[in-house]
């Protein structure tokens, strides 16, 4: 049935395409006069009529016109050209750049396109081609290294793994620090569950929902970095916004495009294991010991490479088909996409099916209606990680034993008593699955009652349902699931948005341009989650909730709702397109703050001055030969942020726990935060200044930004004493200061007829400092980021980094000397200390693009300098005896003093199993490593078949592409990969990035594909 529907859908697309293909008799291609590159989105109109279309991504168009008519070609930043039709049936046009402006356009609030020269705040565009070139299934990962000030961290090498994105550091101590995602003018969900069905966050890190967006459907992506840029989107954009515009129909006659990609991936790198000592305890061999604390290998004994042999080559494929076109009054774009991403681990994969329809039509001369519909189905199968009982238990397995021999003759799991599940048994008997059905729909109406007035209304919804299930079959060594366990939940999430905008534009005295937009925005969010857990399967072969007795089951349901109502205004003024002033303001009413404090107002002001045009106006500059373009800008904003839903009151439960004294009826739910009815909004005040300078006919450019922000009155989830009846409570208090610089360089190093070399470099430095904390707190800890048997966790430190590492250390006196026990060993201090800062000193991305005739080579070098990583994977290796740190099994006199006597120690102590497992591994300092890297993020070679060949076929375009991903990684980090987030992107506040915690290793791979158009 599904195949029939797919064929029917494609057939309809072809039929529609053929109808429109009969329209239009004039065709051609529009290119840049400077470098010959195709210009998409050029307006092609019949002069004196309303007929018109836009060029497609290849710069091509088809339009119907009479021989006595004239075609008008116009494009932002270029000089308008007119061409009489006459007897011509093919009209190719080259547009010259207008010296008064640049052709860069940014999509800002609610899908409005603005020239970058008019903006007083920093934005950065990512080209659709750059997103596709990266060959990343997750849209967030496709932006890695592309935008200054944007830090992206992938959680693991598992297919469908989440990616965390932050812009200019973090503004929340415990809440969400990720930007708002906006698609075609409506907010869409990009959340990542911290945990699902009660599983620990690191065991099954979920996907972030931006992974549902098909990169091939994207026309443009604009990053709104600061609060001033995202102010009109309201409180949900306090951490910036990612504004995505999907492809629309253009070019006239129907165009069919098909693209495929086939990929192979392997493990990028693995930690080094010791192969000197084999299985055993306390130096003695034992065939039943789970760890490697035995004697040395004999010369002729086999040393198995269990870890490396566990992983395989992953195969992935993707297929994308689209049909697009336009008539004089209508445009349409339809697409179907299939992604099947394999894994380096068996029984793990990610699949995405996406269908999209975009269309709009003009009714009469003043009214345009349109909309889009996007259906996505994603399915993910994964395996447990983040612990010795997960797939990375391979790090524990003694190397004198063949780990592939994992079954006893009776079919049960072959294990070591007191050890962990065999990874091969785990991937067969502990499946984790999730399936998502998602629909994103947008309807919009555009009405121009007068030449100076536009009315726009947009209604959109983002609705998805996820079914999640995790099974642990009987036979596992996990103590809470010996006879089997199952956890599952159904999560339904919907965001519905209504937006109305009225925009008036007027020019006075030829030199003064005014525009005013006022609007209303209503957003409703509803999240419903039903969770069920059960243990002890009656039939050991049948994993089902129903296969348990009632007393071994538990069911719970949560419902979160939030409504935000906002009104806003956006006033713009400019003088001769030289001096620009922008005033923005919004007032929001939110349902998550108590009545009386739930309305808050926040303004933003920005300005920009185009220096080059001003100098010309003052007769101080005559040409653009050297100093081609210069703009300075400044912006100030004050943006509000509300609380999570339902934290102003204390939730109740019918379950007795150790934190309560009342055994009857509804009691305080100790697993949820204690409510606070006194919460008020938090605010972020931000200031930025910058300059955009270009030289030598725009061949070289530099964009510089300095910013500073402070987020006050934080809505903070912090720990409380057990006597309170809960683990956490919400309160106001604390402040975070962010400051930094961003630099973007671009150069057209070589521009010849057949050869072109362009370079794009971005650089960013940010410091996120905690300036205040409520009460006597000196840090804010994140329990979701615990690693290494609670030896370390993520934390924000007062007067220190928001992205610190809170860890165990050895006891020392004020002079820094070790305080040793009476037996001469170091002692683990009871209080945790700040042992690292995960925030990098700076990040940079360097993209080179070479074009030679029909060949194109693009590659990006991604750089991070500084930023600590806690190697919890190495900590686990130490406990198992397989770490190279445990090769020294002799004796040592520790340089310190005996705490009880104050005298220097002369005791020689053995560095044995007890020392490494109970003393060395229980401190975190020695597992903090420099996470700097230099990596070749991707390299893409494309060959476009020449027109001379295409002329002999019915094809309009044919291209072949080869891409290498993560082919080179230069780092001092000893673990799998310093780009890691142990518990996934769902952890708020300082997050879990920078914690390497037994996750599926990162991969490197190669992609091969073709793209054809007809």
Short mmCIF file of C-alpha atoms in Angstrom, two decimals, residues 590-930:
data_model
loop_
_atom_site.label_atom_id
_atom_site.label_comp_id
_atom_site.label_asym_id
_atom_site.label_seq_id
_atom_site.Cartn_x
_atom_site.Cartn_y
_atom_site.Cartn_z
CA UNK A 590 3.19 33.72 29.39
CA UNK A 591 1.25 31.05 31.24
CA UNK A 592 4.30 29.66 33.07
CA UNK A 593 4.79 32.70 35.34
CA UNK A 594 2.28 33.57 38.09
CA UNK A 595 -0.39 36.13 37.15
CA UNK A 596 0.82 39.60 38.00
CA UNK A 597 4.38 38.94 36.84
CA UNK A 598 3.62 37.09 33.63
CA UNK A 599 3.62 40.16 31.34
CA UNK A 600 6.95 41.63 30.38
CA UNK A 601 8.20 44.12 27.83
CA UNK A 602 11.54 44.10 26.08
CA UNK A 603 12.96 46.52 23.50
CA UNK A 604 15.84 46.48 21.03
CA UNK A 605 17.53 49.25 19.09
CA UNK A 606 20.10 48.95 16.35
CA UNK A 607 21.76 51.16 13.77
CA UNK A 608 24.09 50.81 10.83
CA UNK A 609 25.96 53.29 8.65
CA UNK A 610 27.28 52.42 5.19
CA UNK A 611 30.55 54.35 5.31
CA UNK A 612 31.44 53.99 1.66
CA UNK A 613 28.16 55.48 0.48
CA UNK A 614 28.39 58.21 3.11
CA UNK A 615 31.88 59.15 1.90
CA UNK A 616 30.58 59.32 -1.66
CA UNK A 617 27.69 61.47 -0.54
CA UNK A 618 30.18 63.84 1.09
CA UNK A 619 32.36 63.80 -2.07
CA UNK A 620 35.23 62.23 -0.12
CA UNK A 621 35.32 59.01 -2.15
CA UNK A 622 34.94 58.50 -5.88
CA UNK A 623 35.34 54.80 -6.69
CA UNK A 624 35.35 51.28 -5.20
CA UNK A 625 38.71 50.12 -6.50
CA UNK A 626 40.38 49.78 -3.07
CA UNK A 627 37.85 50.42 -0.32
CA UNK A 628 34.80 48.81 -1.93
CA UNK A 629 32.37 48.68 0.93
CA UNK A 630 32.28 49.57 4.61
CA UNK A 631 29.58 49.41 7.25
CA UNK A 632 29.59 49.92 10.98
CA UNK A 633 26.77 48.75 13.23
CA UNK A 634 25.64 48.68 16.85
CA UNK A 635 22.74 47.11 18.72
CA UNK A 636 21.32 46.97 22.24
CA UNK A 637 18.56 44.67 23.42
CA UNK A 638 16.78 43.49 26.54
CA UNK A 639 15.09 40.11 26.08
CA UNK A 640 12.89 38.23 28.55
CA UNK A 641 12.63 34.52 29.31
CA UNK A 642 9.98 32.60 31.21
CA UNK A 643 9.99 29.43 33.33
CA UNK A 644 9.37 25.84 32.23
CA UNK A 645 5.72 24.78 32.44
CA UNK A 646 4.20 23.83 35.79
CA UNK A 647 7.09 24.69 38.15
CA UNK A 648 5.23 27.30 40.20
CA UNK A 649 3.41 24.61 42.18
CA UNK A 650 4.54 21.38 43.80
CA UNK A 651 3.35 18.26 42.03
CA UNK A 652 1.84 15.35 43.93
CA UNK A 653 2.17 11.58 43.66
CA UNK A 654 0.49 8.55 45.16
CA UNK A 655 3.78 6.78 45.82
CA UNK A 656 5.49 6.71 49.21
CA UNK A 657 9.22 7.39 49.16
CA UNK A 658 12.05 7.92 51.63
CA UNK A 659 11.65 11.70 51.49
CA UNK A 660 8.12 11.74 52.91
CA UNK A 661 6.53 10.95 56.22
CA UNK A 662 2.88 10.71 55.16
CA UNK A 663 2.14 7.23 53.76
CA UNK A 664 -1.42 7.91 52.63
CA UNK A 665 -3.11 9.75 49.76
CA UNK A 666 -1.38 12.27 47.47
CA UNK A 667 2.04 13.30 48.73
CA UNK A 668 4.89 15.42 47.44
CA UNK A 669 6.50 13.95 44.32
CA UNK A 670 10.13 13.72 45.34
CA UNK A 671 11.23 13.06 41.75
CA UNK A 672 10.00 16.48 40.58
CA UNK A 673 11.15 19.93 41.61
CA UNK A 674 9.54 21.71 44.56
CA UNK A 675 7.25 24.43 43.18
CA UNK A 676 7.80 28.15 43.63
CA UNK A 677 4.78 30.49 43.21
CA UNK A 678 7.02 33.57 43.48
CA UNK A 679 8.91 33.14 40.21
CA UNK A 680 9.41 36.18 37.97
CA UNK A 681 10.92 36.35 34.44
CA UNK A 682 14.63 36.50 33.81
CA UNK A 683 16.15 39.03 31.43
CA UNK A 684 19.19 39.17 29.18
CA UNK A 685 20.67 42.56 28.33
CA UNK A 686 23.01 42.49 25.36
CA UNK A 687 25.17 44.97 23.47
CA UNK A 688 27.16 44.46 20.31
CA UNK A 689 29.16 46.55 17.86
CA UNK A 690 30.65 45.49 14.58
CA UNK A 691 32.01 46.42 11.20
CA UNK A 692 31.80 44.91 7.72
CA UNK A 693 34.65 46.02 5.45
CA UNK A 694 35.42 44.93 1.89
CA UNK A 695 38.28 45.82 -0.38
CA UNK A 696 39.58 45.56 -3.96
CA UNK A 697 36.21 45.38 -5.69
CA UNK A 698 34.83 43.18 -2.91
CA UNK A 699 37.55 40.57 -3.47
CA UNK A 700 38.49 40.63 0.22
CA UNK A 701 36.17 41.15 3.18
CA UNK A 702 36.29 41.15 6.96
CA UNK A 703 33.37 41.23 9.37
CA UNK A 704 34.14 41.88 13.04
CA UNK A 705 31.77 41.76 16.03
CA UNK A 706 32.28 42.41 19.73
CA UNK A 707 29.42 41.49 22.05
CA UNK A 708 28.67 41.52 25.74
CA UNK A 709 25.57 40.24 27.51
CA UNK A 710 24.36 39.60 31.04
CA UNK A 711 21.49 37.32 32.01
CA UNK A 712 20.05 38.28 35.40
CA UNK A 713 17.49 36.89 37.80
CA UNK A 714 18.01 33.35 36.53
CA UNK A 715 15.17 30.87 36.85
CA UNK A 716 17.27 28.15 38.39
CA UNK A 717 16.60 24.52 39.30
CA UNK A 718 18.90 23.82 42.23
CA UNK A 719 19.30 21.11 44.86
CA UNK A 720 17.59 21.33 48.26
CA UNK A 721 18.06 19.33 51.48
CA UNK A 722 16.22 15.97 51.61
CA UNK A 723 14.07 17.34 54.44
CA UNK A 724 12.31 19.52 51.83
CA UNK A 725 10.70 16.40 50.36
CA UNK A 726 12.26 16.82 46.90
CA UNK A 727 15.60 16.79 45.16
CA UNK A 728 15.28 20.20 43.47
CA UNK A 729 13.45 23.48 43.65
CA UNK A 730 13.05 26.41 41.26
CA UNK A 731 14.02 29.90 42.34
CA UNK A 732 15.17 33.23 40.93
CA UNK A 733 18.79 34.15 41.41
CA UNK A 734 22.13 34.19 39.69
CA UNK A 735 23.65 35.96 36.71
CA UNK A 736 25.73 34.90 33.71
CA UNK A 737 27.96 37.20 31.72
CA UNK A 738 28.96 36.39 28.14
CA UNK A 739 31.45 38.38 26.16
CA UNK A 740 33.41 37.62 23.07
CA UNK A 741 34.49 38.47 19.57
CA UNK A 742 33.62 37.04 16.16
CA UNK A 743 35.58 37.51 12.96
CA UNK A 744 34.53 36.40 9.48
CA UNK A 745 37.02 36.68 6.62
CA UNK A 746 36.29 35.93 2.99
CA UNK A 747 38.48 36.31 -0.06
CA UNK A 748 38.29 35.62 -3.75
CA UNK A 749 41.94 34.65 -3.96
CA UNK A 750 41.91 33.89 -7.68
CA UNK A 751 39.26 34.79 -10.24
CA UNK A 752 40.00 33.68 -13.78
CA UNK A 753 37.84 32.65 -16.69
CA UNK A 754 38.15 28.92 -15.96
CA UNK A 755 39.51 28.92 -12.42
CA UNK A 756 38.24 30.40 -9.20
CA UNK A 757 39.49 30.05 -5.60
CA UNK A 758 37.50 31.41 -2.65
CA UNK A 759 38.37 31.26 1.05
CA UNK A 760 36.00 31.69 3.98
CA UNK A 761 37.36 31.85 7.53
CA UNK A 762 35.49 32.35 10.75
CA UNK A 763 36.91 32.82 14.25
CA UNK A 764 35.12 33.10 17.58
CA UNK A 765 36.12 33.55 21.21
CA UNK A 766 33.57 33.45 24.04
CA UNK A 767 33.69 33.46 27.82
CA UNK A 768 30.62 32.48 29.84
CA UNK A 769 31.21 33.52 33.46
CA UNK A 770 28.86 32.96 36.40
CA UNK A 771 28.78 36.34 38.15
CA UNK A 772 26.16 35.64 40.82
CA UNK A 773 24.44 32.69 42.52
CA UNK A 774 21.59 32.77 45.03
CA UNK A 775 22.24 32.42 48.77
CA UNK A 776 25.45 30.69 49.77
CA UNK A 777 25.74 28.57 46.60
CA UNK A 778 29.21 28.45 45.05
CA UNK A 779 28.20 26.18 42.15
CA UNK A 780 25.25 24.69 40.30
CA UNK A 781 25.61 20.97 39.69
CA UNK A 782 24.03 18.86 36.96
CA UNK A 783 23.16 15.34 38.06
CA UNK A 784 22.32 14.36 34.46
CA UNK A 785 26.00 14.81 33.59
CA UNK A 786 27.43 12.45 36.25
CA UNK A 787 30.13 10.12 34.88
CA UNK A 788 32.81 7.69 36.09
CA UNK A 789 30.95 6.30 39.13
CA UNK A 790 30.17 9.89 40.18
CA UNK A 791 33.81 10.97 40.03
CA UNK A 792 32.87 14.02 37.94
CA UNK A 793 29.91 15.98 36.61
CA UNK A 794 29.09 19.16 34.74
CA UNK A 795 28.75 22.27 36.91
CA UNK A 796 28.70 26.07 36.78
CA UNK A 797 31.02 27.77 39.30
CA UNK A 798 30.60 31.17 40.93
CA UNK A 799 33.09 33.61 39.36
CA UNK A 800 34.11 30.74 37.10
CA UNK A 801 33.02 29.09 33.90
CA UNK A 802 29.43 28.13 33.15
CA UNK A 803 30.91 24.99 31.59
CA UNK A 804 33.06 23.70 34.43
CA UNK A 805 33.87 20.17 35.57
CA UNK A 806 33.03 19.31 39.16
CA UNK A 807 35.13 16.35 40.30
CA UNK A 808 36.78 14.41 43.08
CA UNK A 809 40.38 15.28 43.93
CA UNK A 810 43.00 14.03 46.35
CA UNK A 811 43.31 15.79 49.68
CA UNK A 812 45.97 18.51 49.86
CA UNK A 813 46.96 21.13 52.40
CA UNK A 814 47.11 24.87 51.81
CA UNK A 815 50.61 24.50 50.36
CA UNK A 816 49.40 21.99 47.77
CA UNK A 817 51.05 18.96 49.40
CA UNK A 818 49.29 15.61 49.26
CA UNK A 819 47.78 14.53 52.59
CA UNK A 820 48.42 10.80 52.76
CA UNK A 821 46.82 8.10 54.86
CA UNK A 822 48.78 6.23 57.51
CA UNK A 823 49.46 3.53 54.91
CA UNK A 824 51.07 6.07 52.55
CA UNK A 825 48.30 6.30 49.94
CA UNK A 826 46.58 9.50 48.70
CA UNK A 827 43.09 10.13 50.04
CA UNK A 828 40.04 11.25 48.04
CA UNK A 829 38.71 14.57 49.32
CA UNK A 830 35.06 14.49 50.41
CA UNK A 831 34.21 17.83 48.75
CA UNK A 832 34.27 18.06 44.96
CA UNK A 833 36.38 20.74 43.29
CA UNK A 834 36.57 22.63 40.00
CA UNK A 835 38.90 20.48 37.89
CA UNK A 836 38.35 21.81 34.38
CA UNK A 837 36.71 24.19 31.93
CA UNK A 838 35.03 22.64 28.89
CA UNK A 839 34.63 25.97 27.10
CA UNK A 840 37.19 26.31 24.28
CA UNK A 841 39.56 29.28 24.09
CA UNK A 842 38.49 29.82 20.51
CA UNK A 843 36.95 28.03 17.54
CA UNK A 844 37.56 28.50 13.85
CA UNK A 845 36.46 27.12 10.51
CA UNK A 846 38.33 27.46 7.22
CA UNK A 847 36.53 26.61 3.98
CA UNK A 848 38.32 26.55 0.64
CA UNK A 849 36.45 26.22 -2.64
CA UNK A 850 38.15 25.67 -5.99
CA UNK A 851 36.26 25.78 -9.30
CA UNK A 852 38.02 24.71 -12.49
CA UNK A 853 35.82 24.46 -15.56
CA UNK A 854 33.34 21.71 -14.64
CA UNK A 855 35.14 20.60 -11.48
CA UNK A 856 34.53 21.92 -7.98
CA UNK A 857 36.49 21.03 -4.84
CA UNK A 858 35.39 22.29 -1.44
CA UNK A 859 36.88 21.33 1.92
CA UNK A 860 36.60 22.64 5.45
CA UNK A 861 39.11 22.54 8.30
CA UNK A 862 37.44 22.75 11.70
CA UNK A 863 39.57 24.03 14.60
CA UNK A 864 39.03 24.12 18.33
CA UNK A 865 41.76 25.33 20.66
CA UNK A 866 41.34 24.73 24.39
CA UNK A 867 38.37 23.27 26.18
CA UNK A 868 38.79 20.35 28.57
CA UNK A 869 37.29 16.90 28.13
CA UNK A 870 36.67 14.50 31.01
CA UNK A 871 37.72 11.05 29.79
CA UNK A 872 35.28 8.83 31.68
CA UNK A 873 36.00 6.10 29.13
CA UNK A 874 39.63 6.04 30.26
CA UNK A 875 38.45 6.01 33.87
CA UNK A 876 36.49 2.84 33.10
CA UNK A 877 39.55 1.32 31.46
CA UNK A 878 41.51 1.97 34.65
CA UNK A 879 38.89 0.15 36.72
CA UNK A 880 38.98 -2.80 34.31
CA UNK A 881 42.78 -2.98 34.28
CA UNK A 882 43.04 -2.43 30.53
CA UNK A 883 44.17 1.20 30.62
CA UNK A 884 47.77 1.95 29.73
CA UNK A 885 47.77 4.00 32.93
CA UNK A 886 47.75 0.70 34.85
CA UNK A 887 50.92 -0.69 33.25
CA UNK A 888 52.93 0.49 36.25
CA UNK A 889 52.09 -2.25 38.77
CA UNK A 890 55.16 -1.86 40.88
CA UNK A 891 55.49 0.34 43.96
CA UNK A 892 55.84 4.03 44.66
CA UNK A 893 56.58 6.52 47.43
CA UNK A 894 54.04 9.32 47.05
CA UNK A 895 55.43 12.82 47.46
CA UNK A 896 53.36 14.12 50.35
CA UNK A 897 52.94 14.13 54.10
CA UNK A 898 51.15 11.72 56.41
CA UNK A 899 48.04 13.64 57.47
CA UNK A 900 47.97 12.25 61.01
CA UNK A 901 51.62 13.10 61.75
CA UNK A 902 52.45 15.98 59.41
CA UNK A 903 55.72 14.23 58.48
CA UNK A 904 56.90 13.50 54.92
CA UNK A 905 56.09 9.99 53.80
CA UNK A 906 58.79 7.40 53.19
CA UNK A 907 56.36 4.52 52.74
CA UNK A 908 56.64 2.53 49.53
CA UNK A 909 53.17 1.34 48.57
CA UNK A 910 52.17 -1.17 45.88
CA UNK A 911 50.37 0.15 42.80
CA UNK A 912 47.97 -2.75 42.74
CA UNK A 913 44.35 -3.42 41.77
CA UNK A 914 43.03 -1.93 45.00
CA UNK A 915 44.95 1.30 44.44
CA UNK A 916 43.81 1.79 40.86
CA UNK A 917 40.17 0.88 41.46
CA UNK A 918 39.44 2.53 44.81
CA UNK A 919 41.89 5.45 44.99
CA UNK A 920 43.18 6.43 41.56
CA UNK A 921 39.92 5.99 39.60
CA UNK A 922 37.89 7.75 42.29
CA UNK A 923 39.63 11.05 41.65
CA UNK A 924 38.87 12.98 38.49
CA UNK A 925 41.78 15.34 37.99
CA UNK A 926 44.01 12.87 36.08
CA UNK A 927 41.20 12.17 33.60
CA UNK A 928 40.82 15.77 32.43
CA UNK A 929 42.50 16.23 29.05
CA UNK A 930 42.96 19.01 26.53
#
